[in-house]
Tab-separated table of C-alpha atoms in Angstrom:
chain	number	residue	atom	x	y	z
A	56	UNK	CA	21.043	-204.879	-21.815
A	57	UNK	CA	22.560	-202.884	-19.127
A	58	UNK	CA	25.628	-204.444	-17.537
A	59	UNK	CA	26.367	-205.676	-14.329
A	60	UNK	CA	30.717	-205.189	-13.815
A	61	UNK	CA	32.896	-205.059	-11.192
A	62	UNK	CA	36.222	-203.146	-11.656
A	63	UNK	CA	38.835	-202.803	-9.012
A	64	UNK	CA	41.045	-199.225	-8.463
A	65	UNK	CA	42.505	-199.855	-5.258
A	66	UNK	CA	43.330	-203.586	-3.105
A	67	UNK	CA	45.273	-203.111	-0.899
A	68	UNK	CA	45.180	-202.530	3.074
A	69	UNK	CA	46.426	-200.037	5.790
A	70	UNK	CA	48.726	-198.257	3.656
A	71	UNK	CA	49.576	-197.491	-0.010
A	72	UNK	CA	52.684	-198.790	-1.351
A	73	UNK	CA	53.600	-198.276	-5.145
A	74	UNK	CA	56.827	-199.290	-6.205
A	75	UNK	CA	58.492	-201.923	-8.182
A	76	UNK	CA	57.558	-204.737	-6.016
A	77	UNK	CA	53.703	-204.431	-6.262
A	78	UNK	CA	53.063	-203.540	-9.949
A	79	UNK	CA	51.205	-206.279	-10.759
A	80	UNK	CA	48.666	-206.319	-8.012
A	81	UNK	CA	48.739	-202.575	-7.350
A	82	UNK	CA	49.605	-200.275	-4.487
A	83	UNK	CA	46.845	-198.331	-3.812
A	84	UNK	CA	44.077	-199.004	-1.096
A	85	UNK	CA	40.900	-200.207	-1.143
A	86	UNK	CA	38.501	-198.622	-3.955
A	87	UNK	CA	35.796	-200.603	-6.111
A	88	UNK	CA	33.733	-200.341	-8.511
A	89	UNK	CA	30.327	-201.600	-9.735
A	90	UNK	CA	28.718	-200.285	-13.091
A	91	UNK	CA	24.968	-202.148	-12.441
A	92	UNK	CA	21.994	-201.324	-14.175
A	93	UNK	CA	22.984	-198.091	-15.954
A	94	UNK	CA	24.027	-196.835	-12.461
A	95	UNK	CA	27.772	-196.716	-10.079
A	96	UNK	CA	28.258	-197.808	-6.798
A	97	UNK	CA	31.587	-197.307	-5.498
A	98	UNK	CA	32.873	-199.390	-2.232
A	99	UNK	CA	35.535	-197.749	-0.024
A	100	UNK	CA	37.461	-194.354	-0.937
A	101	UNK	CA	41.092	-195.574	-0.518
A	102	UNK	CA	43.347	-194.176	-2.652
A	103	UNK	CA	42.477	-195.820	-5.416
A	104	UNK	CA	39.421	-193.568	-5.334
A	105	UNK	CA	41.804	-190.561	-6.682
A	106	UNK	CA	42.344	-192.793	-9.695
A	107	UNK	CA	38.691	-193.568	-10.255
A	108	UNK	CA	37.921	-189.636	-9.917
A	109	UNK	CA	40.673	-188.822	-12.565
A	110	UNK	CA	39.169	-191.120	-15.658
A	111	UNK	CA	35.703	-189.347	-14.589
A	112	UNK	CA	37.236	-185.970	-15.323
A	113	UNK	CA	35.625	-186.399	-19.064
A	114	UNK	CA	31.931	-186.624	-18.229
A	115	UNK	CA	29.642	-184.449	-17.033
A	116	UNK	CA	26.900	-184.238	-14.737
A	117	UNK	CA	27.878	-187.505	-12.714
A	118	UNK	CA	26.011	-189.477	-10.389
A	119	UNK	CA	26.983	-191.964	-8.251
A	120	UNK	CA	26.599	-194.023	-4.974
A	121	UNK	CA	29.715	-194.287	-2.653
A	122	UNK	CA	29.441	-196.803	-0.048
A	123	UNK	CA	31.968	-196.986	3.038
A	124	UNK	CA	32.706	-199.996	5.123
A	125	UNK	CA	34.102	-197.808	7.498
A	126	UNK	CA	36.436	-195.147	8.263
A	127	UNK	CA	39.574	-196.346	8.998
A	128	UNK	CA	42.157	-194.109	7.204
A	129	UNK	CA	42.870	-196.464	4.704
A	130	UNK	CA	39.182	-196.566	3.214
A	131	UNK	CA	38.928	-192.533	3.664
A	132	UNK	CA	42.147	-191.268	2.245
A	133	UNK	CA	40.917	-190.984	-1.337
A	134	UNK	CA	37.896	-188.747	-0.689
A	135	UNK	CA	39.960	-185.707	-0.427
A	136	UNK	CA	41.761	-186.347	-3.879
A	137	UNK	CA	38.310	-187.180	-5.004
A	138	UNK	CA	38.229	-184.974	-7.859
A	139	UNK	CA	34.580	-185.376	-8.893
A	140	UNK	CA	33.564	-184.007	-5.625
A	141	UNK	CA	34.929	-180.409	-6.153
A	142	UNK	CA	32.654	-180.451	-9.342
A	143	UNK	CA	29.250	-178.600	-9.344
A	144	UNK	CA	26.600	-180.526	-11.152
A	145	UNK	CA	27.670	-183.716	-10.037
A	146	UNK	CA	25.762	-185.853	-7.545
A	147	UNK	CA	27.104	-188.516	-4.895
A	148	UNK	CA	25.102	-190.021	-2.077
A	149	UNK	CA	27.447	-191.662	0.770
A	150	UNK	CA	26.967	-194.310	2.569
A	151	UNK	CA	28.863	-195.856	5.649
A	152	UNK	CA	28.331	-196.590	9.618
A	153	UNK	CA	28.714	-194.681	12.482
A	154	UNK	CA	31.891	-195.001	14.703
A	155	UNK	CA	32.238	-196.478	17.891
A	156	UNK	CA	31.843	-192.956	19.561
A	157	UNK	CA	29.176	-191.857	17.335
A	158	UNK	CA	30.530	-189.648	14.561
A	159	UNK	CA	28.279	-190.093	11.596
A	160	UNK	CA	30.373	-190.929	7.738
A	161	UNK	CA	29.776	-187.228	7.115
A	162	UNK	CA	31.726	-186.381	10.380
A	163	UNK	CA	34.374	-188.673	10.039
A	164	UNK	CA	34.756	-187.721	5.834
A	165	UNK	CA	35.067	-183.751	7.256
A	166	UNK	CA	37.367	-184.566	9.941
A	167	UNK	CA	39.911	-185.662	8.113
A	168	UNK	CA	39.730	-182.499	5.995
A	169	UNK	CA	40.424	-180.069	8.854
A	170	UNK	CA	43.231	-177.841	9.363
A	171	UNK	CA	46.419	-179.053	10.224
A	172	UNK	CA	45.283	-182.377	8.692
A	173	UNK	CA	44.133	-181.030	5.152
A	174	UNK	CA	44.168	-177.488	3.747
A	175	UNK	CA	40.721	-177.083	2.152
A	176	UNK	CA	37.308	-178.977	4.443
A	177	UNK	CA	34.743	-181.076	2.637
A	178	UNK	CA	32.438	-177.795	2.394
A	179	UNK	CA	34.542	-176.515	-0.299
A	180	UNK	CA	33.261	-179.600	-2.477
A	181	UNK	CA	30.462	-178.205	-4.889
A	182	UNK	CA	28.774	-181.253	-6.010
A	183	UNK	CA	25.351	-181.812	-4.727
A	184	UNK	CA	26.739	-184.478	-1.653
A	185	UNK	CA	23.971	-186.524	0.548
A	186	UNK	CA	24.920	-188.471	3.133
A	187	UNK	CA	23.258	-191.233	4.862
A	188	UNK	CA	24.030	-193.347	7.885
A	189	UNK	CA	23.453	-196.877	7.734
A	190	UNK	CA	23.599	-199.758	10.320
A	191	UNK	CA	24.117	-203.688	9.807
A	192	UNK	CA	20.831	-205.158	8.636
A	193	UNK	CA	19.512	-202.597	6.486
A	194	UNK	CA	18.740	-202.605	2.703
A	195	UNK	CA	19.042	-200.236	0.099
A	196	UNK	CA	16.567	-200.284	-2.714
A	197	UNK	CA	17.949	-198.267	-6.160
A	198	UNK	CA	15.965	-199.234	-8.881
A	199	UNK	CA	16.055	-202.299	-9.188
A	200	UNK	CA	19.382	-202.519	-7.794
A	201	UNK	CA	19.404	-203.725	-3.834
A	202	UNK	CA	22.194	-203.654	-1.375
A	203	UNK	CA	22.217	-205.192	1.318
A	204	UNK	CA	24.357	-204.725	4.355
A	205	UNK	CA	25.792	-206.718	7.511
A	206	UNK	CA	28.218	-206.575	10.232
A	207	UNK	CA	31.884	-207.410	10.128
A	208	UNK	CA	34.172	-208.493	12.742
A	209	UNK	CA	36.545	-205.594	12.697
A	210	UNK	CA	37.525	-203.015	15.892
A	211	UNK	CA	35.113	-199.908	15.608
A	212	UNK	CA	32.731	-201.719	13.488
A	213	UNK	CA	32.204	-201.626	9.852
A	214	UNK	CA	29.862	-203.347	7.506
A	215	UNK	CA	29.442	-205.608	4.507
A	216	UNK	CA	27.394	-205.070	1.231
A	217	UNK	CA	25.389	-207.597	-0.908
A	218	UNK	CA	24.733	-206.188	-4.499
A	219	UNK	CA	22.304	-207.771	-6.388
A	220	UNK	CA	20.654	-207.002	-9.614
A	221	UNK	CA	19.293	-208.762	-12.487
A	222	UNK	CA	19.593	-212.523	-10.776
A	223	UNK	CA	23.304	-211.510	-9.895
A	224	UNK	CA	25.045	-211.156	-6.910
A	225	UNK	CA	28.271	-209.523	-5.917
A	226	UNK	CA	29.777	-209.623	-2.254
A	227	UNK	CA	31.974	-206.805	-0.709
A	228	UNK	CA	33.553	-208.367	2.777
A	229	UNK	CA	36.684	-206.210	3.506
A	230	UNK	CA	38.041	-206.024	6.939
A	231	UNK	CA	36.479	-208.986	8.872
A	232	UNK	CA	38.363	-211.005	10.838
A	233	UNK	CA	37.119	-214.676	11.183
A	234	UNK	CA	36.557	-216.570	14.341
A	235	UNK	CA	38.818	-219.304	15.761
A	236	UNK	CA	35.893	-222.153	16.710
A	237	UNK	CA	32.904	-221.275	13.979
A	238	UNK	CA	32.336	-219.286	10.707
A	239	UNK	CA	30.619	-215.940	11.101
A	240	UNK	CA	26.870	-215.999	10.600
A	241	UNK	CA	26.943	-212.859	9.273
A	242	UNK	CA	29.383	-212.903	6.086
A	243	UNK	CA	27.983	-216.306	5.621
A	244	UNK	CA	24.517	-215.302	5.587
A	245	UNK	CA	25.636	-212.077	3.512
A	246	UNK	CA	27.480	-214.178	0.842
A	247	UNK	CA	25.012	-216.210	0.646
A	248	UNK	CA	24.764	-218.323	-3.535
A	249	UNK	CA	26.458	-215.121	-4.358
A	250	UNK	CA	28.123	-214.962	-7.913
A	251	UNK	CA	31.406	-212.746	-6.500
A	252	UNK	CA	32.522	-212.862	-3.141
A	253	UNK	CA	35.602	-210.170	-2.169
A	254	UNK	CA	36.599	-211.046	0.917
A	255	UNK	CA	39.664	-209.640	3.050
A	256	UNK	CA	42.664	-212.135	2.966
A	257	UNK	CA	44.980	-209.587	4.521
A	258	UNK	CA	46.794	-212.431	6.115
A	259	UNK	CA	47.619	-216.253	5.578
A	260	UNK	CA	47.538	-218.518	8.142
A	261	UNK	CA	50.599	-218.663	9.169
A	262	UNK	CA	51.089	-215.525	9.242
A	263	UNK	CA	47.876	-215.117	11.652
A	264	UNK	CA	48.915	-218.252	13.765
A	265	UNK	CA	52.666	-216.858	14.454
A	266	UNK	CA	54.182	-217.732	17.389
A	267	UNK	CA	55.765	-214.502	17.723
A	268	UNK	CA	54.076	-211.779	16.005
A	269	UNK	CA	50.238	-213.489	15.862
A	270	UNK	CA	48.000	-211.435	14.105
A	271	UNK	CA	44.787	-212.647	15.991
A	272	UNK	CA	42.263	-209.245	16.754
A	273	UNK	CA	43.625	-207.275	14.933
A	274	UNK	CA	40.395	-207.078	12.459
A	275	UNK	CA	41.268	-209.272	9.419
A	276	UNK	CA	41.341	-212.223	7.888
A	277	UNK	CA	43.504	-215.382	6.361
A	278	UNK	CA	42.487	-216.842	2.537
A	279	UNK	CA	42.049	-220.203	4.332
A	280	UNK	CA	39.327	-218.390	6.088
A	281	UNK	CA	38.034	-217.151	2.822
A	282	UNK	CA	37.985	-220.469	1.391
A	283	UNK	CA	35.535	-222.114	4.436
A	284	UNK	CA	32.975	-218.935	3.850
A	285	UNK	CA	32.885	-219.159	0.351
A	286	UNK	CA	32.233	-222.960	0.563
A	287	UNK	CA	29.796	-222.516	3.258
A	288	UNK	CA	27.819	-219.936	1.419
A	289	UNK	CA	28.251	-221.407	-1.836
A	290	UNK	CA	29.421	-218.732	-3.485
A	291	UNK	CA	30.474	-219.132	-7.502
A	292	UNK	CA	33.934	-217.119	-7.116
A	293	UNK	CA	36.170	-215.762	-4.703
A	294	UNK	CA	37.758	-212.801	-4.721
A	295	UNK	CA	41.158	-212.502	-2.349
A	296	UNK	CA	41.291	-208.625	-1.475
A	297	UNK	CA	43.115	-206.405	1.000
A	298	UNK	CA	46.409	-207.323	0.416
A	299	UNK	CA	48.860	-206.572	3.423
A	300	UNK	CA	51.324	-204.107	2.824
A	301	UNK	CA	54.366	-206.611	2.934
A	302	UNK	CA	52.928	-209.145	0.274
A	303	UNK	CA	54.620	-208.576	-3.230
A	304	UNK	CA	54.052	-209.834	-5.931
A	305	UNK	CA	55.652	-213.027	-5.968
A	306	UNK	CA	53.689	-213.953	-2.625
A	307	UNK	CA	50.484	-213.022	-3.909
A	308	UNK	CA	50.982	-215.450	-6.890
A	309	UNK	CA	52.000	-218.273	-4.248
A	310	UNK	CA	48.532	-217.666	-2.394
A	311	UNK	CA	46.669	-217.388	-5.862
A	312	UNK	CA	47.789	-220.647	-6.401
A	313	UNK	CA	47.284	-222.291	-3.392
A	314	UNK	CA	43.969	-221.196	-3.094
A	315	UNK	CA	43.564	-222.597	-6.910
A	316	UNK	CA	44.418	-225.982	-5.689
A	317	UNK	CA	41.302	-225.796	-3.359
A	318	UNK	CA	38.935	-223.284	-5.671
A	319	UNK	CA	40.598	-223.614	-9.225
A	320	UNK	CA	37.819	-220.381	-9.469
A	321	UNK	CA	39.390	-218.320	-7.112
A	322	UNK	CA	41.691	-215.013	-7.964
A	323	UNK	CA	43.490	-212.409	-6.484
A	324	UNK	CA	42.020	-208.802	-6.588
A	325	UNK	CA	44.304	-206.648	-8.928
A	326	UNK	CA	44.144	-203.371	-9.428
A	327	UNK	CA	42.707	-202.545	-12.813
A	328	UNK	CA	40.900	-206.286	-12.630
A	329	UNK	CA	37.287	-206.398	-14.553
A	330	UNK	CA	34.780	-208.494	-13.663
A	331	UNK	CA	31.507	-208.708	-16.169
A	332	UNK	CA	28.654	-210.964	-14.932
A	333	UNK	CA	25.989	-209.673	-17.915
């Protein structure tokens, strides 16, 4: 039986930082993966996307599906150290919204690649590349695999995918920011009974709520937050992700086991984390 697996590269948000405070949860930004019915989906090209390209180095002829949330630099800064994608006879269709002002995933991907910012542009890239703009509410159909996708409250828009395959369910919810009187309708709806919800806990409450430096608008998200969708929706497991830059590794085991108290399911994305639901 084909598998249905979730493995994480990259979990971090805004900015990669390796070093000796954040080897346990990882440095590198958001990247993950899902190996479902004999086929790969890939969600966000952070760094961690580099990583994912280098173990792929060993097989040939690889196909894939690479969905963005959006193109904020942190979820875009992989695709150029994408290694894969300078391959020919490889295949990757991308996914991912439009911006505010209209530039399509392909545009934003190449824009980042031009001179001063990069020294080769994406048309150097040999494998066969299609790209396909997507808005909230549509569905994907591959196979028998279908995602999903819905709107997140994050500046510039981005969206949210709902994999779901073989009577499983996985949830990808980075960069939404919750609101202060009701739950959002749309990451409820989206995480709806779903097996794995990854939702972005870039923040904790207190951190969000600070007097001085309040992190309210700025596009993401507090674990308490996490914890009312998940319960809402019903979802089996919960899945902390986007970790702010400033969290080591200590503090991410305080949240993990707070949030335990409330959902003894719960974890903490980590990089090099597998999840196997089949």
């Amino acid at each position: 039986m084909a598998e249905f697996a979730v493995r994480f590269w990259g979990v971090r948000g805004s900015i990669a930082v390796p070093g000796p405070d954040t080897v346990r949860y990882g440095g590198n930004t958001p990247c993950v993966e899902m190996r479902v019915g004999g086929q790969r989906l890939i969600f966000d090209g952070g760094t961690g996307l580099r990583v994912l390209g280098k173990t792929l180095m060993g097989e040939k002829n690889i196909q894939a599906h690479l969905f963005f949330s959006h193109s904020h630099w942190d979820h875009i800064q992989g695709f150029p150290f994408f290694t894969p994608a300078y391959m020919a006879g490889n295949c990757f269709h991308i996914y991912g919204p439009a911006t505010y002002n209209g530039y399509s995933i392909k545009q934003s991907l190449s824009n980042q690649m031009i001179d001063p910012n990069f020294p080769v542009p994406l048309q150097i890239m040999q494998a066969d590349l299609h790209f396909h703009d997507l808005t909230a509410g549509e569905k994907i159909t591959l196979g028998e695999i279908t995602v999903e996708t819905g709107s997140l409250n994050h500046p510039n828009y981005a969206l949210g995918y709902r994999v779901s395959w073989g009577g499983k369910t996985v949830v990808y919810a980075s960069d939404t920011e919750h609101y202060p009187d009701r739950l959002d309708r749309s990451v409820v709806h989206l995480a709806r009974h779903a097996d794995v919800l990854i939702y972005d806990a870039n923040y904790t409450d207190e951190e969000y709520h600070h007097p001085v430096t309040p992190r309210r608008g700025w596009g993401h998200s507090t674990w308490q937050a996490g914890v009312q969708v998940a319960q809402a929706a019903q979802v089996k497991q919960l899945v902390l992700f986007h970790h702010d830059a400033s969290h080591d590794d200590p503090f991410l085991d305080e949240i993990e086991a707070q949030v335990r108290q409330v959902l003894p399911n719960s974890v903490l994305a980590r990089e090099g984390m597998v999840l196997q639901l089949l």
